[in-house]
Short mmCIF file of C-alpha atoms and ligand atoms in Angstrom, two decimals:
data_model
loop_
_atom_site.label_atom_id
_atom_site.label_comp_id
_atom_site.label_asym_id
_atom_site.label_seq_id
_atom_site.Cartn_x
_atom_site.Cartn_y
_atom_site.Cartn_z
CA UNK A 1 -17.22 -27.63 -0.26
CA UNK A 2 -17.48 -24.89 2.44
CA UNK A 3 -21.74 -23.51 2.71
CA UNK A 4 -21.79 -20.53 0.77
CA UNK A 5 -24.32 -18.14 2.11
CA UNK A 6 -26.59 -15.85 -0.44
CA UNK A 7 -25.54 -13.14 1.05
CA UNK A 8 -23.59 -11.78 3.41
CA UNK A 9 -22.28 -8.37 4.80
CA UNK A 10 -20.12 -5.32 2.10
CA UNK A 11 -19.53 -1.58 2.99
CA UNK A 12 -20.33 -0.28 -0.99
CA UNK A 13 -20.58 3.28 -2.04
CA UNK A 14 -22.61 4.75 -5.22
CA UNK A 15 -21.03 7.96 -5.96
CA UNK A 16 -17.56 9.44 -5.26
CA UNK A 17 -17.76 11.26 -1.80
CA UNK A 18 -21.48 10.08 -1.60
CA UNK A 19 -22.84 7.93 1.66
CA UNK A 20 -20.85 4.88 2.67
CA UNK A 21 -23.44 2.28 3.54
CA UNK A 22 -22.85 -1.11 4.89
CA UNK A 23 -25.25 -3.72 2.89
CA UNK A 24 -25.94 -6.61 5.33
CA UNK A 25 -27.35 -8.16 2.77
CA UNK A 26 -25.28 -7.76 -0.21
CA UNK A 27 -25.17 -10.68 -3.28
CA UNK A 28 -22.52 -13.29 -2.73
CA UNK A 29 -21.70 -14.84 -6.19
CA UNK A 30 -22.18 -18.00 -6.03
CA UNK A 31 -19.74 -20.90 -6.82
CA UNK A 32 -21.75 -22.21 -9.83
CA UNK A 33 -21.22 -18.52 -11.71
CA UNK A 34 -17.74 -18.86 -11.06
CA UNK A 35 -16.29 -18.50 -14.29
CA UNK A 36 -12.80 -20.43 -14.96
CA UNK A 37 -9.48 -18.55 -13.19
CA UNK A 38 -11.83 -17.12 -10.75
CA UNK A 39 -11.88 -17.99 -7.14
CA UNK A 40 -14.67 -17.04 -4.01
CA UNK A 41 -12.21 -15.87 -0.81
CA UNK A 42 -14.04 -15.93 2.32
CA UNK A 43 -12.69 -12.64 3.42
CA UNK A 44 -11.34 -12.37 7.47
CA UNK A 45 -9.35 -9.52 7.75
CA UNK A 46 -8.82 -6.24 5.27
CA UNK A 47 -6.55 -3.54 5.33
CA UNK A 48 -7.58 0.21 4.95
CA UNK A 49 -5.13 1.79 2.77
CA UNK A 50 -5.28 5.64 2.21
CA UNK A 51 -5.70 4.28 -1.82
CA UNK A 52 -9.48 3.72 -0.59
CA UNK A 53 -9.67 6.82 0.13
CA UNK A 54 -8.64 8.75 -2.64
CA UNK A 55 -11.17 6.19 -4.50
CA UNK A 56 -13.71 7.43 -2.82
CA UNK A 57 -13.04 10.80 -2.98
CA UNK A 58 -12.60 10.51 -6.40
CA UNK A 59 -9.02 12.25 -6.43
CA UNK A 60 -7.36 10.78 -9.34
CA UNK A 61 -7.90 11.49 -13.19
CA UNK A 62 -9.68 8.44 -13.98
CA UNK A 63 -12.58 7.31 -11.42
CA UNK A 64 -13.53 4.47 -9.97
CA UNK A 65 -16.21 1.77 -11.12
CA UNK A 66 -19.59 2.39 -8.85
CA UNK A 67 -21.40 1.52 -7.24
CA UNK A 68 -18.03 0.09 -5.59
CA UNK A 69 -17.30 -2.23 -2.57
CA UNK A 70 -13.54 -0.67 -2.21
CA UNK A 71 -10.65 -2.27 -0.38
CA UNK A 72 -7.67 -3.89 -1.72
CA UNK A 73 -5.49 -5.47 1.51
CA UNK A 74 -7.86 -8.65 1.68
CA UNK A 75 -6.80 -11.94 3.67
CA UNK A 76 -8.77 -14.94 3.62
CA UNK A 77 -9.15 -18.80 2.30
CA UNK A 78 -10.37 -20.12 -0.96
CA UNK A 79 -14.19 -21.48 -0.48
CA UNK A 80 -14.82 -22.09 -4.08
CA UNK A 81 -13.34 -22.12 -7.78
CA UNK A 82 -14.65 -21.91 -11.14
CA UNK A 83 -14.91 -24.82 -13.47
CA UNK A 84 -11.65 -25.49 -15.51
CA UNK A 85 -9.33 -22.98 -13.03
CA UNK A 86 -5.79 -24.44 -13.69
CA UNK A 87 -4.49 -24.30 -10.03
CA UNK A 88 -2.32 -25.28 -7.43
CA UNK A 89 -4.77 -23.46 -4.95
CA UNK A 90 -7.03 -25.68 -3.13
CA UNK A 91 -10.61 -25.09 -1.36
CA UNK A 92 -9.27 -23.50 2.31
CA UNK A 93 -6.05 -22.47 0.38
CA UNK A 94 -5.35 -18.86 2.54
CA UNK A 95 -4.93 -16.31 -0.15
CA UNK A 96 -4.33 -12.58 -0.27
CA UNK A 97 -6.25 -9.84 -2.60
CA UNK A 98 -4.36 -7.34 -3.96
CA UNK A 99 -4.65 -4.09 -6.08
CA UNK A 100 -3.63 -5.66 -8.88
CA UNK A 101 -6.82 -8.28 -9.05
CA UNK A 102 -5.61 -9.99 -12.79
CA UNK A 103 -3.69 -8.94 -15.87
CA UNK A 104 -3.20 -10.81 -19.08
CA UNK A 105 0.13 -12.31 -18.17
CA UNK A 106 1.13 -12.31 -21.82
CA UNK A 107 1.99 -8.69 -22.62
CA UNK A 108 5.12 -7.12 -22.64
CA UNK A 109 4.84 -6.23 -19.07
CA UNK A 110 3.78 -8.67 -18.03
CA UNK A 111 6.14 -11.25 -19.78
CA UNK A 112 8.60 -8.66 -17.94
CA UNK A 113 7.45 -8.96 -14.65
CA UNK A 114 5.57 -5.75 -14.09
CA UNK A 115 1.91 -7.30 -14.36
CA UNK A 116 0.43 -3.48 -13.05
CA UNK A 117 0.95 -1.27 -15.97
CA UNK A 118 -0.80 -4.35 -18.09
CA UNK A 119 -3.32 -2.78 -20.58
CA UNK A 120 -6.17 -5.23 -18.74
CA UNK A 121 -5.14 -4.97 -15.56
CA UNK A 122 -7.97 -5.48 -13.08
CA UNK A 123 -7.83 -3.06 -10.04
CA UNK A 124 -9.54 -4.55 -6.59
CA UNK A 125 -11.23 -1.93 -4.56
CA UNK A 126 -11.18 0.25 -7.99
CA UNK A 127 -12.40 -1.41 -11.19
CA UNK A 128 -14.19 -4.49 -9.34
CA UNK A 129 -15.12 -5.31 -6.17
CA UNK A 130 -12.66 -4.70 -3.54
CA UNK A 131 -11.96 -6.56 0.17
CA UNK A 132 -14.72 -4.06 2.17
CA UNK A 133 -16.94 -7.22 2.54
CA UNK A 134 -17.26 -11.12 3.42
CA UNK A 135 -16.80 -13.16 0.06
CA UNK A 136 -15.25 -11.48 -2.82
CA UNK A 137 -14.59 -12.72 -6.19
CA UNK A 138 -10.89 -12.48 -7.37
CA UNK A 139 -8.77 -14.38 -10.20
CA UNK A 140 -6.37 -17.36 -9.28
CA UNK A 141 -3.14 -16.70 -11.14
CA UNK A 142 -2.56 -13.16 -8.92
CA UNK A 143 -4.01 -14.07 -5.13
CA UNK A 144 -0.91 -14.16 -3.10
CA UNK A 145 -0.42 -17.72 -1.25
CA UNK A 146 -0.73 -16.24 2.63
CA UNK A 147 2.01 -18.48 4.15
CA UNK A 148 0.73 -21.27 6.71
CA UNK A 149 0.88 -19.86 10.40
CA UNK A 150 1.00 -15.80 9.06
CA UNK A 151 -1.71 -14.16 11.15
CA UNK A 152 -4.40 -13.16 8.51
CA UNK A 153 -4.52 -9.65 10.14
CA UNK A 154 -0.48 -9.47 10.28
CA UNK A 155 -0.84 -10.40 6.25
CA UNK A 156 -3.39 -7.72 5.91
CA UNK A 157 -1.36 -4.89 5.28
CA UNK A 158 1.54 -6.52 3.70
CA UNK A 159 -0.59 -7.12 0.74
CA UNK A 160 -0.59 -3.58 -0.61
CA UNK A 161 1.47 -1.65 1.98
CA UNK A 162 4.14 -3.88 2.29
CA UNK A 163 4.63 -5.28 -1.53
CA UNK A 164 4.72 -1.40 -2.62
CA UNK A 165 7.29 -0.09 -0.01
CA UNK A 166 9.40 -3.90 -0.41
CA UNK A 167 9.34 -3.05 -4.20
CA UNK A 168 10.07 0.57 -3.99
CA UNK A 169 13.12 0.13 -1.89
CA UNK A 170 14.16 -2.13 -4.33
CA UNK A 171 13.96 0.14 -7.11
CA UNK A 172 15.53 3.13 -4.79
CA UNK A 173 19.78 2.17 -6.31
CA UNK A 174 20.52 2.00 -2.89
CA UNK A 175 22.81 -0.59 -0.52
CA UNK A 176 23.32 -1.91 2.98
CA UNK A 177 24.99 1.17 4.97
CA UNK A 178 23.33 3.81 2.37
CA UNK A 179 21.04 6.62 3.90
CA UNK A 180 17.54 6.27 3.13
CA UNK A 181 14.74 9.12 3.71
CA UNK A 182 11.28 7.67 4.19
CA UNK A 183 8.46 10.30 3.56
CA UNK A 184 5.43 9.55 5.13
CA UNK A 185 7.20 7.13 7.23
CA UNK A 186 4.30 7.02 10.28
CA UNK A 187 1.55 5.64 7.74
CA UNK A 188 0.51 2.47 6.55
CA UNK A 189 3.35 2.45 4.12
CA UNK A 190 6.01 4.15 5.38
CA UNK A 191 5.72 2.11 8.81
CA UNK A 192 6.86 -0.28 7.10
CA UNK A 193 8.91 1.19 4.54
CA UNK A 194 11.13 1.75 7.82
CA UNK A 195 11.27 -2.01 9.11
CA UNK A 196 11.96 -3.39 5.81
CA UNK A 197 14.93 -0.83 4.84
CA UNK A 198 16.11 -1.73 8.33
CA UNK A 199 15.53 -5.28 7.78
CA UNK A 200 17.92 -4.96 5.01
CA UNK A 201 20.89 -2.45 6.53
CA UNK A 202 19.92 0.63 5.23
CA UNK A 203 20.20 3.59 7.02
CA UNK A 204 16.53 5.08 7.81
CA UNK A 205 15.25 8.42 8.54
CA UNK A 206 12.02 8.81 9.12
CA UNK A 207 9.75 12.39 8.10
CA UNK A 208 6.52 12.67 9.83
CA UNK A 209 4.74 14.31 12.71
CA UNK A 210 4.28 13.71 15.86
CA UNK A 211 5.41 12.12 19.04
CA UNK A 212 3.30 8.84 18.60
CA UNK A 213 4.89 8.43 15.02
CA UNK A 214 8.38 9.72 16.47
CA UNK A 215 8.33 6.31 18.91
CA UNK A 216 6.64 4.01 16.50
CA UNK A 217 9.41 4.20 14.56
CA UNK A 218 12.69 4.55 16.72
CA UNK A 219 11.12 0.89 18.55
CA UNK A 220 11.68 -0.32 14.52
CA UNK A 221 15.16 0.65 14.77
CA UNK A 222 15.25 3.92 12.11
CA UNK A 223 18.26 6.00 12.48
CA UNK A 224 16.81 9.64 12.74
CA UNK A 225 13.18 10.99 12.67
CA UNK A 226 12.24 14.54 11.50
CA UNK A 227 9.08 15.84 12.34
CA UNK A 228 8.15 18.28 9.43
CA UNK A 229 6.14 20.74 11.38
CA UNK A 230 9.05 22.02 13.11
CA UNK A 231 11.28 22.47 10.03
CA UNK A 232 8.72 24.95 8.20
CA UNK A 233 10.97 27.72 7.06
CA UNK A 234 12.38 28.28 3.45
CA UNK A 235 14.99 25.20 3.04
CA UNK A 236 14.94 24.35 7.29
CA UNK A 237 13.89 20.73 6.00
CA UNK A 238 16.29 19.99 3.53
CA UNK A 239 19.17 21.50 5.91
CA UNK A 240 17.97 19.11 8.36
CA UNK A 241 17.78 16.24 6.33
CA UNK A 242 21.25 17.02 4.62
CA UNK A 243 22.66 17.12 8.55
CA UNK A 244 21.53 13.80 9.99
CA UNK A 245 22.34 12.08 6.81
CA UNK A 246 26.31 12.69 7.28
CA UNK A 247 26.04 16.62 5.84
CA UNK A 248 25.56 15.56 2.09
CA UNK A 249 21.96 14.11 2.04
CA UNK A 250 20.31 10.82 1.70
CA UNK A 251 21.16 8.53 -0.89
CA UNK A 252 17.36 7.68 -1.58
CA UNK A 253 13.85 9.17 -0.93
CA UNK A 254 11.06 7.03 -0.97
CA UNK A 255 8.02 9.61 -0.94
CA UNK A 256 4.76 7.45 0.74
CA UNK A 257 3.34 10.70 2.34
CA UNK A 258 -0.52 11.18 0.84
CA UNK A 259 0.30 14.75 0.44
CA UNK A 260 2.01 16.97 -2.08
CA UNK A 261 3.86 18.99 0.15
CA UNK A 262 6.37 15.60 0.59
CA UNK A 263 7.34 16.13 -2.62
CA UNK A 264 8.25 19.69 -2.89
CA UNK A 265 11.83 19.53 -1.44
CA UNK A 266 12.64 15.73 -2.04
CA UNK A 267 15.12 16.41 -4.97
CA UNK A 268 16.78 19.49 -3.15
CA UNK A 269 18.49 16.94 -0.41
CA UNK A 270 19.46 13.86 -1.99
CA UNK A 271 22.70 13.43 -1.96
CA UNK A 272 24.75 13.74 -5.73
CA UNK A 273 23.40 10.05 -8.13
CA UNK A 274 20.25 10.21 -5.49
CA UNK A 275 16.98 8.21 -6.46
CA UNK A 276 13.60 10.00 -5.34
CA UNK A 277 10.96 6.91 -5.64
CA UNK A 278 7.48 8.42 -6.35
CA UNK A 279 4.90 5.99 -4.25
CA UNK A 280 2.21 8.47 -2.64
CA UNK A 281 -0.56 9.65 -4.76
CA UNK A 282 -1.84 12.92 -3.64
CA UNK A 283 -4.14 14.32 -6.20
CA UNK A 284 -3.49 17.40 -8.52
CA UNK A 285 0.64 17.41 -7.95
CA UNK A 286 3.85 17.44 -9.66
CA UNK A 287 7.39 16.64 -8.99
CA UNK A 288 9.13 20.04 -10.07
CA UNK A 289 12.67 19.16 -11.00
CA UNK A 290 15.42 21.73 -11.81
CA UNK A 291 16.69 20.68 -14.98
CA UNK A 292 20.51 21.77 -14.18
CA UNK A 293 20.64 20.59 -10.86
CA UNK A 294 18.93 17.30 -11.80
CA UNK A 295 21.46 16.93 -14.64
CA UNK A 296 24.38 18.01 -12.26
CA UNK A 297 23.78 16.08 -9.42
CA UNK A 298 22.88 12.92 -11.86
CA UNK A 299 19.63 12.44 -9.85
CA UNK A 300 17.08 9.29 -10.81
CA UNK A 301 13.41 9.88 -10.03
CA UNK A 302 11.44 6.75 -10.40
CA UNK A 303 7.93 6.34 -10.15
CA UNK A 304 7.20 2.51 -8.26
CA UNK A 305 3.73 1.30 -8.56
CA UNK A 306 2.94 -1.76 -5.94
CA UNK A 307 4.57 -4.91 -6.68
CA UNK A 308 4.65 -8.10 -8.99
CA UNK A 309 3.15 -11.28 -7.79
CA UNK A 310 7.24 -12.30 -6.65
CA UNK A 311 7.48 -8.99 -4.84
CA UNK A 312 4.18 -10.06 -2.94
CA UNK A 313 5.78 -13.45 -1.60
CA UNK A 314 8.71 -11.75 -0.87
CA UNK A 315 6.97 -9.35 1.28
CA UNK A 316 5.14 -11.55 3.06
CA UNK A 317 8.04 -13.86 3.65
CA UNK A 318 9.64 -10.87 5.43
CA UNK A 319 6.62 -11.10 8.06
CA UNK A 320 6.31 -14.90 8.34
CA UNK A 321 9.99 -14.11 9.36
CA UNK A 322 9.23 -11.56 11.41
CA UNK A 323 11.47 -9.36 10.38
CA UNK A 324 8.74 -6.91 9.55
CA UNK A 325 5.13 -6.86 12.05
CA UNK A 326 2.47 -4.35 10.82
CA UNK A 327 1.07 -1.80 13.73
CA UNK A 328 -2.07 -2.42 13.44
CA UNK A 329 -5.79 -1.31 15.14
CA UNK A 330 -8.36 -3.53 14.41
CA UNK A 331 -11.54 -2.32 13.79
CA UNK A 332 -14.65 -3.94 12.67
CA UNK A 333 -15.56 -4.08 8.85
CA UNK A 334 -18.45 -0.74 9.37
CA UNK A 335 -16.42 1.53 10.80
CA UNK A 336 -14.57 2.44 7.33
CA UNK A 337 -16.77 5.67 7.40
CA UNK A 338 -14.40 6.96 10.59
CA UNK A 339 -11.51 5.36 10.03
CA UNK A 340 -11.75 7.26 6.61
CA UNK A 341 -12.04 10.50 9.12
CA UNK A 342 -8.87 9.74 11.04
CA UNK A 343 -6.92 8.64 7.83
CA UNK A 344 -8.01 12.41 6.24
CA UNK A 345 -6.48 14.12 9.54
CA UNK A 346 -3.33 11.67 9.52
CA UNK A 347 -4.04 10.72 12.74
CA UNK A 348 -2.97 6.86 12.27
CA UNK A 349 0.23 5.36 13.01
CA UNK A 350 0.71 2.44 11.39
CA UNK A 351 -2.29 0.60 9.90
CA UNK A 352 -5.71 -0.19 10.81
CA UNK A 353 -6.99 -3.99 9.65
CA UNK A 354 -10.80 -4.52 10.05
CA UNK A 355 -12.12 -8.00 10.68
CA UNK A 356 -14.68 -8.66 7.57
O1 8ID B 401 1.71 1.68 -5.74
C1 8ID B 401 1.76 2.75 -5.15
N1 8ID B 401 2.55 3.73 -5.56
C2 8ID B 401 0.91 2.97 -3.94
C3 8ID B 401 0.39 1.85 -3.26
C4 8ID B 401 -0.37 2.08 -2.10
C5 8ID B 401 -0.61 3.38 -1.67
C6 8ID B 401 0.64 4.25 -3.49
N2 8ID B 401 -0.10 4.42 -2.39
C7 8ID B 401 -0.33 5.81 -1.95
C8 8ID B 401 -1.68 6.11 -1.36
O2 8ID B 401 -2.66 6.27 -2.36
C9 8ID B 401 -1.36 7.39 -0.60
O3 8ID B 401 -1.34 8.52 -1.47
O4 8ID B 401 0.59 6.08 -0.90
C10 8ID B 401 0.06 7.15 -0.10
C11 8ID B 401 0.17 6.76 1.36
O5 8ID B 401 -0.71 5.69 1.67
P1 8ID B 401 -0.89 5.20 3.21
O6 8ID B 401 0.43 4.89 3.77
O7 8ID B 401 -1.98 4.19 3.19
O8 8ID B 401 -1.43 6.58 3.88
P2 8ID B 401 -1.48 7.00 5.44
O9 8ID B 401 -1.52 5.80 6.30
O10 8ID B 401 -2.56 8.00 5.53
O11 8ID B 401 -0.07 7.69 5.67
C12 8ID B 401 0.31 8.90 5.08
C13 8ID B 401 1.34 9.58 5.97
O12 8ID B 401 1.85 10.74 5.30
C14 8ID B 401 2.13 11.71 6.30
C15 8ID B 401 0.95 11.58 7.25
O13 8ID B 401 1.25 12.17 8.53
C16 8ID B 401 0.78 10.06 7.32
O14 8ID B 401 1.51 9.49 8.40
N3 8ID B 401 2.37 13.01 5.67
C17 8ID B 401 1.52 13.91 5.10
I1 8ID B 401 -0.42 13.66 4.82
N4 8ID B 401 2.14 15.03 4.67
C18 8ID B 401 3.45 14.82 4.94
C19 8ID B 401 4.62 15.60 4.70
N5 8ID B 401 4.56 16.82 4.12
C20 8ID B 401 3.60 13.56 5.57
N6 8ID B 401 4.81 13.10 5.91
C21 8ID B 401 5.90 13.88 5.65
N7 8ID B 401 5.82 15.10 5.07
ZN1 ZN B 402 -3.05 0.29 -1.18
#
């Protein structure tokens, strides 16, 4: 059995928009209070998803848990298990954390496959202890096996980012050839919302700003890219949207921008039997749908919340492939403070991973 130290380093906040403070010095629970089905990860890598932010902001109706150690994109190994966990995971087992940290399993959604919207769903980074520090506790039956020889920092961001975009393409009724619009598409998730609806034939057009994001994403392959700031006037974006995707509009939107504005004209260019897939969270916003035109052009709008624990191999099986390779800055574990400062400004393209 791996030394467990008594403590060890955690970036924790105590209030919602209050002082981030890294804790050199912060409790490590130690293998003998393990209770059974939970497991000690030795944390290397975590992602910072924008999620973490709005957590500590305090955007969303109901508020986080604090004082909170956020994060929710953790890769690491197994270092020690609670009495009676029923397994296949082994000490040194690499593992992933997710947002979804546990659920019952025997629910109705979960029996179904869709673990998240589980009355006792535990939340990492939200409701307990996140992946902002070096040992966290999480629950066997929903850490992701990290496949053998998949960078930990490469898995990273596939443990949130990827899962959610995988799963919402999957839920966006589309098929190889189809045009796809990806919202948000120079972030954390819509990077990669691009390389996996390429990975899988779609056509991919990319909304963001910028010339850094503009490159990122034709290198990935992505048909079109439209940067928003220079389509401002009343119905500009939808016209251009509705011209690079053959004059009628995309057959799915897949909305991973953190801001409402994404939203606004989303249902006004899909294409007739369009899907809009709600995945970004900004606070305070609605969808506003025209009822005729919604009934007339038989549009679906479907809200996609991360992933199942099958969604989560499958997305990391696309980047042991690599079909799909995160862009990532790493960072070291205290400086979540600025990177929260750049993520606010939407200055990041791609993802930034920082070593734990
Ligand atoms: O399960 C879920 N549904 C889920 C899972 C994980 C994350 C939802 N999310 C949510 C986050 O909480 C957040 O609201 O998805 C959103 C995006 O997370 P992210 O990818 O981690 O954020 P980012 O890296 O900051 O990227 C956001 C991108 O949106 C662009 C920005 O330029 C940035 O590249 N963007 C913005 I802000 N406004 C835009 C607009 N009007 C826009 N892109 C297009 N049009
Ligand atoms: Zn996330």
């Amino acid at each position: 059995m791996p030394d467990i130290p008594k403590t060890a380093k955690a970036v924790v906040f105590d209030e919602c928009n209050g002082p981030i403070r890294v804790d050199n010095e912060h409790k490590v629970v130690q293998p003998s209070e393990l209770k059974a089905g939970e497991v000690l990860v030795k944390l290397e890598y975590t992602g910072v998803c924008h999620t973490d932010l709005h957590a500590w902001k305090g955007d969303w109706p109901v508020p986080p848990k604090c004082p909170l150690v956020g994060g929710h994109e953790g890769a690491g190994r197994i270092v020690a298990m609670g009495d009676g966990t029923d397994t296949q995971l082994k000490i040194g087992s690499p593992v992933g954390l997710k947002w979804l940290a546990d659920s019952c399993l025997n629910c109705e959604a979960c029996l179904g496959g869709q673990e998240a919207t589980c009355a006792n769903a535990k939340l990492s980074g939200y409701t307990v202890d996140g992946s902002f520090q070096q040992y966290a506790v999480s629950y066997a039956k929903h850490v992701t096996p990290i496949p053998e020889g998949l960078a930990m920092e490469i898995a990273a961001p596939i443990l949130c980012a990827g899962v959610t975009v995988w799963k919402a393409i999957k839920q966006s009724n589309t098929k190889p050839g189809d045009f796809v619009v990806i919202s948000g598409a120079g972030g954390g998730l819509g990077h990669l919302a691009v390389q996996y609806a390429t990975a899988i034939g779609l056509r991919v057009v990319g909304i963001d700003t910028g010339d850094d994001k503009r490159k990122l994403l034709a290198s990935y392959g992505a048909d079109d890219f439209i940067d928003f700031k220079q389509h401002t006037g009343k119905g500009k974006l939808i016209e251009e949207v509705k011209r690079v995707c053959g004059g009628e509009g995309p057959h799915a939107a897949i909305i991973t921008s953190a801001g409402g504005a994404a939203y606004n004209e989303a249902l006004e260019y899909l294409r007739p039997h369009g899907t809009l897939v709600a995945v970004g969270l900004p606070p305070n916003t609605t969808i506003n749908a025209d009822v005729f035109f919604t009934v007339f052009k038989a549009l679906r709008i479907v809200g996609s919340y991360v992933g199942n624990r099958q969604d989560a191999i499958e997305a990391l099986d696309f980047a042991a492939r690599q079909k799909v390779k995160p862009m990532l800055e790493i960072q070291n574990l205290d400086k979540l403070p600025e990177v929260y400062e750049r993520m606010e400004k939407g200055g990041i393209a791609g993802r930034i991973v920082l070593k734990c």
